[in-house]
Coordinates of N, CA and C in Angstrom, one line a residue:
Chain A
X204 N -58.8 50.7 11.9 CA -58.8 52.0 11.2 C -57.7 52.9 11.7
X205 N -57.2 53.6 10.8 CA -56.1 54.6 11.2 C -56.6 55.7 12.1
X206 N -55.8 56.0 13.1 CA -56.1 57.2 13.9 C -54.9 58.0 14.1
X207 N -55.0 59.3 14.3 CA -53.9 60.2 14.5 C -54.2 61.1 15.7
X208 N -53.2 61.2 16.6 CA -53.3 62.0 17.8 C -52.4 63.1 17.8
X209 N -52.9 64.3 18.1 CA -52.0 65.4 18.3 C -52.1 65.8 19.7
X210 N -51.0 66.0 20.4 CA -51.0 66.0 21.8 C -51.5 67.3 22.4
X211 N -51.3 68.4 21.7 CA -51.7 69.7 22.3 C -52.7 70.3 21.3
X212 N -53.8 70.8 21.9 CA -54.8 71.5 21.1 C -54.4 73.0 20.9
X213 N -53.8 73.6 21.9 CA -53.4 75.0 21.9 C -52.0 75.1 22.4
X214 N -51.2 75.9 21.7 CA -49.8 76.1 22.2 C -49.6 77.6 22.1
X215 N -49.0 78.2 23.1 CA -48.7 79.7 23.1 C -47.2 79.8 23.3
X216 N -46.5 80.5 22.4 CA -45.1 80.7 22.5 C -44.8 82.2 22.3
X217 N -43.6 82.6 22.8 CA -43.1 83.9 22.4 C -42.2 83.7 21.2
X218 N -42.0 84.8 20.5 CA -41.1 84.8 19.3 C -39.7 84.3 19.8
X219 N -39.1 83.5 18.9 CA -37.7 83.0 19.1 C -37.7 81.7 20.0
X220 N -38.9 81.4 20.6 CA -38.9 80.1 21.3 C -38.9 78.9 20.4
X221 N -38.5 77.8 20.9 CA -38.5 76.6 20.1 C -39.8 75.9 20.1
X222 N -40.1 75.2 19.0 CA -41.4 74.6 18.9 C -41.3 73.1 18.7
X223 N -42.1 72.3 19.4 CA -42.2 70.9 19.0 C -43.7 70.5 19.2
X224 N -44.3 70.1 18.1 CA -45.7 69.6 18.2 C -45.7 68.1 18.0
X225 N -46.4 67.4 18.8 CA -46.4 66.0 18.8 C -47.5 65.4 17.9
X226 N -47.2 64.3 17.3 CA -48.1 63.6 16.4 C -47.8 62.1 16.5
X227 N -48.9 61.3 16.8 CA -48.7 59.9 16.9 C -49.8 59.3 16.0
X228 N -49.5 58.2 15.3 CA -50.5 57.5 14.5 C -50.6 56.0 15.0
X229 N -51.7 55.3 14.5 CA -51.9 54.0 15.1 C -51.5 52.9 14.2
X230 N -51.5 53.0 12.9 CA -51.3 51.9 12.0 C -49.9 51.5 12.0
X231 N -49.6 50.2 12.1 CA -48.3 49.7 12.2 C -47.6 49.3 10.9
X232 N -48.2 49.5 9.8 CA -47.6 49.1 8.5 C -47.0 50.3 7.9
X233 N -46.8 50.3 6.6 CA -46.2 51.4 5.9 C -47.1 52.6 5.8
X234 N -46.6 53.7 6.1 CA -47.4 54.9 6.1 C -46.6 56.1 5.3
X235 N -47.4 57.0 4.9 CA -46.9 58.3 4.4 C -47.4 59.3 5.4
X236 N -46.5 60.3 5.8 CA -46.9 61.2 6.8 C -46.8 62.7 6.3
X237 N -47.6 63.5 6.8 CA -47.7 64.9 6.3 C -48.0 65.8 7.5
X238 N -47.5 67.0 7.4 CA -47.9 68.1 8.2 C -48.5 69.2 7.3
X239 N -49.7 69.6 7.6 CA -50.3 70.7 6.9 C -50.5 71.9 7.8
X240 N -50.5 73.1 7.3 CA -50.7 74.3 8.1 C -51.8 75.1 7.5
X241 N -52.6 75.8 8.4 CA -53.6 76.6 7.9 C -53.5 78.0 8.6
X242 N -53.0 79.0 7.9 CA -52.8 80.3 8.4 C -54.2 81.0 8.5
X243 N -54.4 81.9 9.3 CA -55.7 82.6 9.5 C -56.3 83.1 8.1
X244 N -57.5 82.6 7.9 CA -58.2 83.1 6.6 C -57.7 82.4 5.4
X245 N -56.8 81.4 5.5 CA -56.2 80.8 4.3 C -56.6 79.3 4.3
X246 N -56.3 78.6 3.2 CA -56.6 77.2 3.1 C -55.4 76.3 3.6
X247 N -55.7 75.1 3.7 CA -54.7 74.1 4.1 C -53.5 74.1 3.1
X248 N -52.3 74.2 3.6 CA -51.1 74.1 2.8 C -50.2 73.0 3.3
X249 N -49.5 72.4 2.4 CA -48.6 71.3 2.8 C -47.3 72.0 3.3
X250 N -46.9 71.5 4.5 CA -45.7 72.1 5.2 C -44.5 71.2 4.9
X251 N -44.7 69.9 5.1 CA -43.7 68.9 4.7 C -44.3 67.5 4.7
X252 N -43.5 66.6 4.2 CA -44.1 65.2 4.0 C -42.9 64.2 4.1
X253 N -43.3 63.0 4.5 CA -42.4 61.9 4.6 C -43.0 60.7 3.8
X254 N -42.2 60.2 2.9 CA -42.6 59.0 2.1 C -41.7 57.8 2.4
X255 N -40.4 58.1 2.4 CA -39.4 57.0 2.6 C -38.0 57.7 2.8
X256 N -37.0 56.9 3.2 CA -35.7 57.4 3.2 C -35.4 58.1 4.5
X257 N -34.6 59.2 4.5 CA -34.2 59.9 5.7 C -35.4 60.2 6.6
X258 N -35.4 59.8 7.8 CA -36.5 60.0 8.7 C -36.6 61.5 9.1
X259 N -35.6 62.2 8.9 CA -35.7 63.7 9.3 C -35.9 64.4 8.0
X260 N -37.1 65.0 7.9 CA -37.5 65.7 6.7 C -37.6 67.2 7.0
X261 N -37.2 68.0 6.0 CA -37.2 69.4 6.1 C -38.3 70.0 5.2
X262 N -39.0 71.0 5.7 CA -40.1 71.6 5.0 C -39.9 73.0 4.7
X263 N -40.9 73.7 4.4 CA -40.8 75.1 4.1 C -40.7 75.9 5.5
X264 N -40.2 77.1 5.3 CA -40.2 78.1 6.5 C -39.5 77.6 7.7
X265 N -38.5 76.8 7.5 CA -37.6 76.3 8.6 C -38.2 75.2 9.4
X266 N -39.3 74.6 9.0 CA -39.9 73.5 9.8 C -39.2 72.2 9.4
X267 N -39.1 71.3 10.4 CA -38.7 69.9 10.1 C -39.5 69.0 10.9
X268 N -39.5 67.7 10.6 CA -40.2 66.7 11.3 C -39.3 65.4 11.3
X269 N -39.5 64.6 12.3 CA -38.7 63.4 12.4 C -39.7 62.2 12.6
X270 N -39.5 61.3 11.7 CA -40.3 60.0 11.7 C -39.6 59.0 12.6
X271 N -40.2 58.6 13.7 CA -39.7 57.5 14.5 C -40.7 56.4 14.4
X272 N -40.3 55.4 13.6 CA -41.2 54.3 13.4 C -41.5 53.5 14.7
X273 N -40.6 53.3 15.5 CA -40.8 52.5 16.7 C -41.7 53.2 17.7
X274 N -41.9 54.5 17.6 CA -42.8 55.2 18.4 C -44.0 55.7 17.7
X275 N -44.2 55.3 16.5 CA -45.4 55.7 15.7 C -45.5 57.2 15.7
X276 N -44.4 57.9 15.6 CA -44.5 59.4 15.8 C -43.9 60.1 14.6
X277 N -44.4 61.4 14.5 CA -43.9 62.2 13.4 C -44.1 63.7 14.0
X278 N -43.1 64.0 14.8 CA -43.2 65.3 15.5 C -42.7 66.4 14.7
X279 N -43.3 67.6 14.8 CA -42.9 68.8 14.0 C -42.1 69.7 14.9
X280 N -41.0 70.2 14.3 CA -40.1 71.1 15.1 C -39.8 72.3 14.3
X281 N -39.5 73.4 15.1 CA -38.8 74.6 14.5 C -38.0 75.2 15.6
X282 N -36.8 75.5 15.4 CA -35.9 76.0 16.4 C -36.3 77.4 17.0
X283 N -36.8 78.2 16.1 CA -37.1 79.6 16.6 C -38.4 80.1 15.8
X284 N -39.5 80.2 16.5 CA -40.7 80.6 15.9 C -40.8 82.1 15.7
X285 N -41.6 82.4 14.7 CA -41.9 83.8 14.4 C -43.4 84.1 14.6
X286 N -43.7 85.4 14.7 CA -45.1 85.8 14.9 C -45.9 85.2 13.7
X287 N -45.3 85.2 12.5 CA -46.0 84.8 11.3 C -46.3 83.3 11.3
X288 N -45.8 82.5 12.2 CA -46.1 81.1 12.3 C -47.4 80.8 13.0
X289 N -48.0 81.9 13.5 CA -49.3 81.7 14.1 C -50.3 81.1 13.1
X290 N -50.8 79.9 13.5 CA -51.6 79.1 12.5 C -52.1 77.9 13.2
X291 N -52.9 77.1 12.5 CA -53.3 75.8 13.0 C -52.5 74.7 12.2
X292 N -52.0 73.8 12.9 CA -51.1 72.7 12.3 C -51.8 71.4 12.4
X293 N -51.9 70.7 11.3 CA -52.5 69.4 11.3 C -51.5 68.3 10.8
X294 N -51.5 67.2 11.6 CA -50.7 66.0 11.2 C -51.7 65.1 10.4
X295 N -51.2 64.5 9.4 CA -52.0 63.6 8.6 C -51.2 62.4 8.1
X296 N -51.9 61.3 7.9 CA -51.3 60.0 7.6 C -52.1 59.3 6.5
X297 N -51.5 58.7 5.5 CA -52.2 57.7 4.7 C -51.3 56.4 4.7
X298 N -52.0 55.3 4.4 CA -51.3 54.0 4.6 C -51.7 53.1 3.4
X299 N -51.0 52.0 3.5 CA -51.1 51.0 2.4 C -52.5 50.4 2.3
X300 N -53.2 50.4 3.5 CA -54.6 49.8 3.5 C -55.5 50.6 2.6
X301 N -55.3 51.9 2.5 CA -56.2 52.7 1.7 C -55.6 52.9 0.3
X302 N -54.5 52.2 0.0 CA -53.8 52.5 -1.2 C -53.1 53.8 -1.3
X303 N -52.8 54.3 -0.1 CA -52.2 55.6 0.1 C -53.1 56.7 -0.5
X304 N -54.4 56.5 -0.5 CA -55.3 57.5 -1.1 C -55.8 58.5 -0.1
X305 N -56.5 58.0 0.9 CA -57.2 58.9 1.8 C -56.4 59.3 3.0
X306 N -56.5 60.5 3.4 CA -55.7 61.1 4.5 C -56.6 61.0 5.8
X307 N -55.9 60.6 6.8 CA -56.5 60.7 8.2 C -55.8 61.8 8.9
X308 N -56.6 62.7 9.4 CA -56.0 63.9 10.1 C -56.1 63.8 11.6
X309 N -55.2 64.5 12.3 CA -55.4 64.7 13.7 C -56.3 65.9 13.9
X310 N -56.6 66.2 15.1 CA -57.6 67.3 15.4 C -57.0 68.7 15.3
X311 N -55.7 68.7 15.1 CA -55.0 70.0 14.9 C -54.5 70.6 16.2
X312 N -53.5 71.5 16.0 CA -52.9 72.2 17.1 C -52.9 73.7 16.7
X313 N -53.5 74.5 17.5 CA -53.5 76.0 17.2 C -52.3 76.6 17.9
X314 N -51.4 77.2 17.1 CA -50.2 77.8 17.7 C -50.4 79.3 17.6
X315 N -50.2 79.9 18.7 CA -50.2 81.4 18.8 C -48.8 81.9 19.2
X316 N -48.2 82.7 18.4 CA -46.9 83.2 18.7 C -47.0 84.7 19.0
X317 N -46.6 85.0 20.2 CA -46.8 86.4 20.6 C -45.5 87.2 20.3
X318 N -45.6 88.4 19.8 CA -44.4 89.2 19.4 C -43.6 89.7 20.6
Chain B
X1275 N -51.2 81.2 -10.7 CA -51.2 79.9 -10.1 C -52.7 79.4 -9.9
X1276 N -53.1 78.4 -10.7 CA -54.5 77.9 -10.6 C -54.5 76.7 -9.6
X1277 N -54.8 77.0 -8.4 CA -54.9 76.0 -7.4 C -56.3 75.4 -7.5
X1278 N -56.7 74.6 -6.4 CA -58.0 74.0 -6.3 C -59.0 75.2 -6.0
X1279 N -60.1 75.2 -6.7 CA -61.1 76.2 -6.4 C -62.4 75.6 -6.1
X1280 N -63.1 76.3 -5.2 CA -64.4 75.7 -4.8 C -65.5 76.9 -4.8
X1281 N -66.7 76.5 -5.1 CA -67.8 77.4 -5.2 C -69.1 76.8 -4.7
X1282 N -69.9 77.5 -4.0 CA -69.6 78.8 -3.4 C -68.6 78.7 -2.2
X1283 N -68.2 79.8 -1.7 CA -67.3 79.8 -0.5 C -68.1 79.7 0.8
X1284 N -69.4 80.3 0.7 CA -70.3 80.2 1.8 C -71.7 79.9 1.3
X1285 N -72.4 79.1 2.1 CA -73.7 78.7 1.7 C -74.6 78.7 3.0
X1286 N -75.7 79.4 3.0 CA -76.6 79.4 4.1 C -77.9 78.8 3.6
X1287 N -78.4 77.8 4.2 CA -79.6 77.2 3.7 C -80.5 76.8 4.9
X1288 N -81.7 76.6 4.5 CA -82.7 76.2 5.6 C -82.7 74.6 5.6
X1289 N -83.0 74.1 6.8 CA -83.1 72.7 7.0 C -84.1 72.1 6.0
X1290 N -83.7 71.0 5.4 CA -84.6 70.3 4.5 C -84.3 70.7 3.0
X1291 N -83.5 71.7 2.8 CA -83.2 72.1 1.4 C -82.0 71.3 0.9
X1292 N -81.9 71.2 -0.4 CA -80.8 70.5 -1.0 C -79.7 71.5 -1.4
X1293 N -78.5 71.2 -1.3 CA -77.4 72.1 -1.6 C -76.4 71.3 -2.5
X1294 N -75.7 72.0 -3.4 CA -74.7 71.4 -4.2 C -73.5 72.3 -4.2
X1295 N -72.3 71.7 -4.1 CA -71.0 72.4 -4.1 C -70.2 71.9 -5.3
X1296 N -69.4 72.9 -5.8 CA -68.5 72.5 -6.9 C -67.1 72.6 -6.5
X1297 N -66.3 71.8 -7.1 CA -64.8 71.8 -6.9 C -64.1 71.7 -8.3
X1298 N -63.2 72.6 -8.5 CA -62.4 72.5 -9.7 C -61.0 72.2 -9.3
X1299 N -60.4 71.0 -9.7 CA -59.1 70.6 -9.2 C -58.0 71.3 -10.0
X1300 N -56.8 71.1 -9.6 CA -55.7 71.6 -10.4 C -55.7 70.8 -11.7
X1301 N -55.5 71.5 -12.8 CA -55.5 70.8 -14.1 C -54.4 69.7 -14.1
X1302 N -54.7 68.6 -14.7 CA -53.9 67.4 -14.9 C -53.9 66.6 -13.6
X1303 N -54.5 67.0 -12.5 CA -54.6 66.1 -11.4 C -55.7 65.1 -11.7
X1304 N -55.4 63.8 -11.5 CA -56.4 62.8 -11.8 C -57.2 62.4 -10.6
X1305 N -56.8 62.7 -9.4 CA -57.6 62.4 -8.2 C -58.2 63.6 -7.6
X1306 N -59.4 63.4 -7.1 CA -60.1 64.5 -6.4 C -60.8 63.9 -5.2
X1307 N -60.7 64.7 -4.1 CA -61.1 64.2 -2.8 C -62.1 65.2 -2.2
X1308 N -63.0 64.7 -1.4 CA -63.9 65.5 -0.6 C -63.7 65.2 0.9
X1309 N -63.6 66.2 1.7 CA -63.4 66.1 3.1 C -64.5 67.0 3.8
X1310 N -64.8 66.7 5.0 CA -65.6 67.6 5.8 C -64.8 68.0 7.1
X1311 N -64.9 69.2 7.5 CA -64.2 69.7 8.7 C -65.2 70.4 9.6
X1312 N -65.4 69.9 10.8 CA -66.2 70.6 11.8 C -65.3 71.3 12.8
X1313 N -65.9 72.2 13.6 CA -65.1 73.0 14.5 C -64.4 72.2 15.5
X1314 N -63.1 72.5 15.6 CA -62.2 71.7 16.6 C -61.8 70.4 16.1
X1315 N -62.0 70.1 14.9 CA -61.6 68.7 14.3 C -60.8 68.9 13.1
X1316 N -60.0 67.9 12.8 CA -59.3 67.9 11.5 C -60.2 67.5 10.4
X1317 N -59.8 67.7 9.2 CA -60.7 67.2 8.0 C -60.9 65.7 8.1
X1318 N -62.2 65.4 7.7 CA -62.6 64.0 7.7 C -62.9 63.5 6.3
X1319 N -62.3 62.5 5.9 CA -62.5 62.0 4.5 C -63.9 61.6 4.2
X1320 N -64.4 61.9 3.0 CA -65.7 61.5 2.6 C -65.7 60.6 1.4
X1321 N -65.1 61.0 0.3 CA -65.1 60.2 -0.9 C -63.9 60.7 -1.8
X1322 N -63.6 59.9 -2.8 CA -62.6 60.3 -3.8 C -62.8 59.7 -5.1
X1323 N -62.3 60.4 -6.1 CA -62.4 60.0 -7.5 C -61.0 59.8 -8.1
X1324 N -60.9 58.8 -9.0 CA -59.7 58.8 -9.8 C -60.3 58.9 -11.2
X1325 N -59.9 60.0 -11.9 CA -60.6 60.4 -13.1 C -62.1 60.5 -12.8
X1326 N -62.9 59.8 -13.6 CA -64.4 59.9 -13.4 C -64.9 58.8 -12.5
X1327 N -64.0 57.9 -12.1 CA -64.5 56.7 -11.3 C -64.4 57.1 -9.8
X1328 N -65.5 56.8 -9.1 CA -65.6 57.1 -7.7 C -65.1 55.8 -7.0
X1329 N -63.9 55.9 -6.4 CA -63.2 54.7 -5.9 C -63.5 54.3 -4.5
X1330 N -64.0 55.3 -3.7 CA -64.3 55.1 -2.3 C -65.4 56.0 -2.0
X1331 N -66.6 55.4 -1.5 CA -67.7 56.2 -1.1 C -68.4 55.7 0.2
X1332 N -67.7 54.7 0.8 CA -68.3 54.1 2.0 C -68.3 55.1 3.1
X1333 N -67.4 56.1 3.1 CA -67.3 57.0 4.2 C -68.2 58.3 4.0
X1334 N -69.0 58.3 3.0 CA -70.0 59.4 2.9 C -70.9 59.2 4.1
X1335 N -71.3 60.3 4.7 CA -71.9 60.3 6.0 C -73.3 59.7 6.0
X1336 N -74.0 59.7 4.9 CA -75.3 59.1 4.8 C -75.7 59.1 3.4
X1337 N -76.9 58.4 3.1 CA -77.3 58.4 1.7 C -77.8 59.7 1.2
X1338 N -77.9 60.7 2.1 CA -78.2 62.0 1.6 C -77.1 62.7 0.9
X1339 N -75.9 62.2 1.1 CA -74.7 62.7 0.4 C -74.3 62.0 -0.8
X1340 N -74.0 62.7 -1.9 CA -73.6 62.1 -3.1 C -72.6 63.0 -3.8
X1341 N -71.8 62.4 -4.6 CA -70.8 63.2 -5.3 C -70.6 62.6 -6.7
X1342 N -70.3 63.5 -7.7 CA -70.1 63.1 -9.1 C -68.8 63.8 -9.6
X1343 N -68.3 63.2 -10.6 CA -67.2 63.8 -11.3 C -67.3 63.3 -12.8
X1344 N -68.3 63.9 -13.5 CA -68.8 63.3 -14.7 C -67.8 63.1 -15.8
X1345 N -66.9 64.1 -16.0 CA -65.9 64.0 -17.1 C -64.5 64.0 -16.6
X1346 N -64.3 63.6 -15.3 CA -63.0 63.5 -14.8 C -62.3 64.9 -14.6
X1347 N -63.1 65.9 -14.6 CA -62.5 67.2 -14.3 C -63.1 67.8 -13.0
X1348 N -64.1 68.7 -13.1 CA -64.7 69.2 -11.9 C -65.5 68.2 -11.2
X1349 N -65.9 68.4 -9.9 CA -66.7 67.5 -9.2 C -67.8 68.3 -8.4
X1350 N -68.9 67.7 -8.2 CA -69.9 68.3 -7.3 C -70.2 67.3 -6.2
X1351 N -70.5 68.0 -5.0 CA -71.0 67.3 -3.8 C -72.4 67.8 -3.5
X1352 N -73.3 66.9 -3.4 CA -74.7 67.3 -3.1 C -75.1 66.7 -1.8
X1353 N -75.8 67.5 -1.0 CA -76.4 67.1 0.2 C -77.9 67.3 0.1
X1354 N -78.7 66.3 0.2 CA -80.1 66.4 0.1 C -80.7 66.5 1.5
X1355 N -81.8 67.2 1.6 CA -82.6 67.3 2.8 C -81.6 67.7 4.0
X1356 N -81.0 68.8 3.9 CA -80.0 69.2 4.8 C -80.5 69.2 6.3
X1357 N -79.6 68.9 7.2 CA -79.9 68.9 8.6 C -78.9 69.9 9.3
X1358 N -79.3 70.3 10.5 CA -78.4 71.3 11.2 C -77.0 70.6 11.4
X1359 N -77.0 69.3 11.6 CA -75.7 68.7 11.8 C -74.8 68.6 10.6
X1360 N -75.3 69.0 9.4 CA -74.5 69.1 8.2 C -73.7 70.4 8.2
X1361 N -73.9 71.3 9.0 CA -73.2 72.6 9.1 C -71.7 72.2 9.3
X1362 N -70.9 72.7 8.4 CA -69.4 72.3 8.4 C -68.7 73.0 7.3
X1363 N -67.4 72.9 7.3 CA -66.6 73.3 6.1 C -66.4 72.1 5.2
X1364 N -66.7 72.2 4.0 CA -66.5 71.1 3.0 C -65.3 71.4 2.2
X1365 N -64.3 70.5 2.3 CA -63.0 70.8 1.6 C -62.9 69.8 0.4
X1366 N -62.3 70.4 -0.6 CA -61.9 69.6 -1.8 C -60.4 69.6 -1.9
X1367 N -59.9 68.5 -2.4 CA -58.4 68.4 -2.6 C -58.2 67.6 -3.9
X1368 N -57.0 67.8 -4.5 CA -56.7 67.1 -5.7 C -55.2 66.6 -5.6
X1369 N -54.9 65.6 -6.4 CA -53.5 65.1 -6.5 C -53.3 64.5 -7.8
X1370 N -52.0 64.4 -8.2 CA -51.7 63.6 -9.3 C -51.0 62.3 -8.8
X1371 N -51.7 61.2 -9.1 CA -51.2 59.9 -8.5 C -51.2 58.9 -9.7
X1372 N -50.1 58.6 -10.3 CA -50.0 57.7 -11.4 C -50.3 56.3 -11.0
X1373 N -50.2 56.0 -9.7 CA -50.5 54.6 -9.2 C -50.5 54.7 -7.7
X1374 N -50.4 53.5 -7.1 CA -50.4 53.5 -5.6 C -49.0 54.1 -5.2
X1375 N -49.1 54.7 -4.1 CA -47.8 55.3 -3.5 C -48.0 56.8 -3.3
X1376 N -47.0 57.5 -3.7 CA -46.9 58.9 -3.4 C -48.2 59.7 -3.8
X1377 N -48.7 60.4 -2.9 CA -50.0 61.1 -3.1 C -50.1 62.3 -2.3
X1378 N -49.7 63.4 -2.9 CA -49.6 64.7 -2.2 C -50.8 65.5 -2.6
X1379 N -51.7 65.8 -1.6 CA -53.0 66.4 -1.9 C -52.9 67.9 -1.7
X1380 N -53.5 68.6 -2.6 CA -53.6 70.1 -2.5 C -55.0 70.5 -2.2
X1381 N -55.2 71.3 -1.3 CA -56.6 71.6 -0.8 C -57.1 73.0 -1.4
X1382 N -58.4 73.0 -1.5 CA -59.0 74.3 -1.9 C -59.4 75.0 -0.6
X1383 N -60.0 76.2 -0.8 CA -60.4 77.1 0.3 C -61.6 76.6 1.1
X1384 N -62.4 75.7 0.5 CA -63.5 75.1 1.2 C -64.8 75.9 1.0
X1385 N -65.9 75.2 1.2 CA -67.2 75.8 1.2 C -67.8 75.7 2.6
X1386 N -68.1 76.8 3.2 CA -68.7 76.8 4.6 C -70.2 76.7 4.5
X1387 N -70.8 75.6 5.0 CA -72.2 75.4 4.9 C -72.8 75.7 6.3
X1388 N -73.8 76.5 6.3 CA -74.6 76.8 7.6 C -76.0 76.4 7.3
X1389 N -76.6 75.5 8.1 CA -77.9 75.0 7.9 C -78.7 75.6 9.1
X1390 N -79.8 76.4 8.8 CA -80.5 77.1 9.8 C -81.8 76.4 10.1

C-alpha cells in the first residue's frame, strides 16, 4: 500500500525566509503527486500537481516542487515566504494501482510565518 | 463559483445515534470521493463513486459506514450507531476524470462530527 511521509510536522519561519517542505512516497511505479494547502478556517486547496514531463512544477503563490523519482520525493519550495503563507500543507499521491483514483495523504506540515 | 458543498458543517450527536452527511460536487464532475480526517492526520480515503457506481468501498471503516450517490449527482455518507471514535472531519471531493489518468480532486469544507 502507498504511504506518504512528510518530514516536519511544524515549521516556524520569519517572513522572507526560504521554505522547503519534504515529502517522500513509497510506491515505486508511476505516480501523480500533489501538494494541497489548508489556510486557517478554509478548505483544502490544490497548490500544485505533477503528472508527467518537467519534474520541476510551479504552482500558485510562488510555490514550486521538484519530483525526484530516484529519491521518491516531491519537495515543496518557496524562495521567500510571507505571513499569509501560514497554513497546513499536505503532500498527496495517487498511483496506477488505484487507477489514479484515490489519494494517499501525508500527515501534513503546519507552517507558521512570523511577521 | 460553485465549488464542492457539504451539509451540515457541524454535527454533534450522541453515541449510538445515526448520522447522515450530504455532499454536492462541482457540476459536471463525474467522480465523488469521501475522506475522513482526524486531528494531526492527513485525509484518509473512504470510498468513491464514478457517476452513480461505487467503485471502491473496501476502505470504509466498518459496516456501520455506507455511502450512496443515487443519481450520480449528490452523495450521502451515513454512519450508523455512532461511536466516540467516529468523531472526525468528513471531507468530500470531486473530480472530472474521463478515464484513468489525470485526476485533480477539489475538496469541500467538510462536516465536523462530534460524538458525545
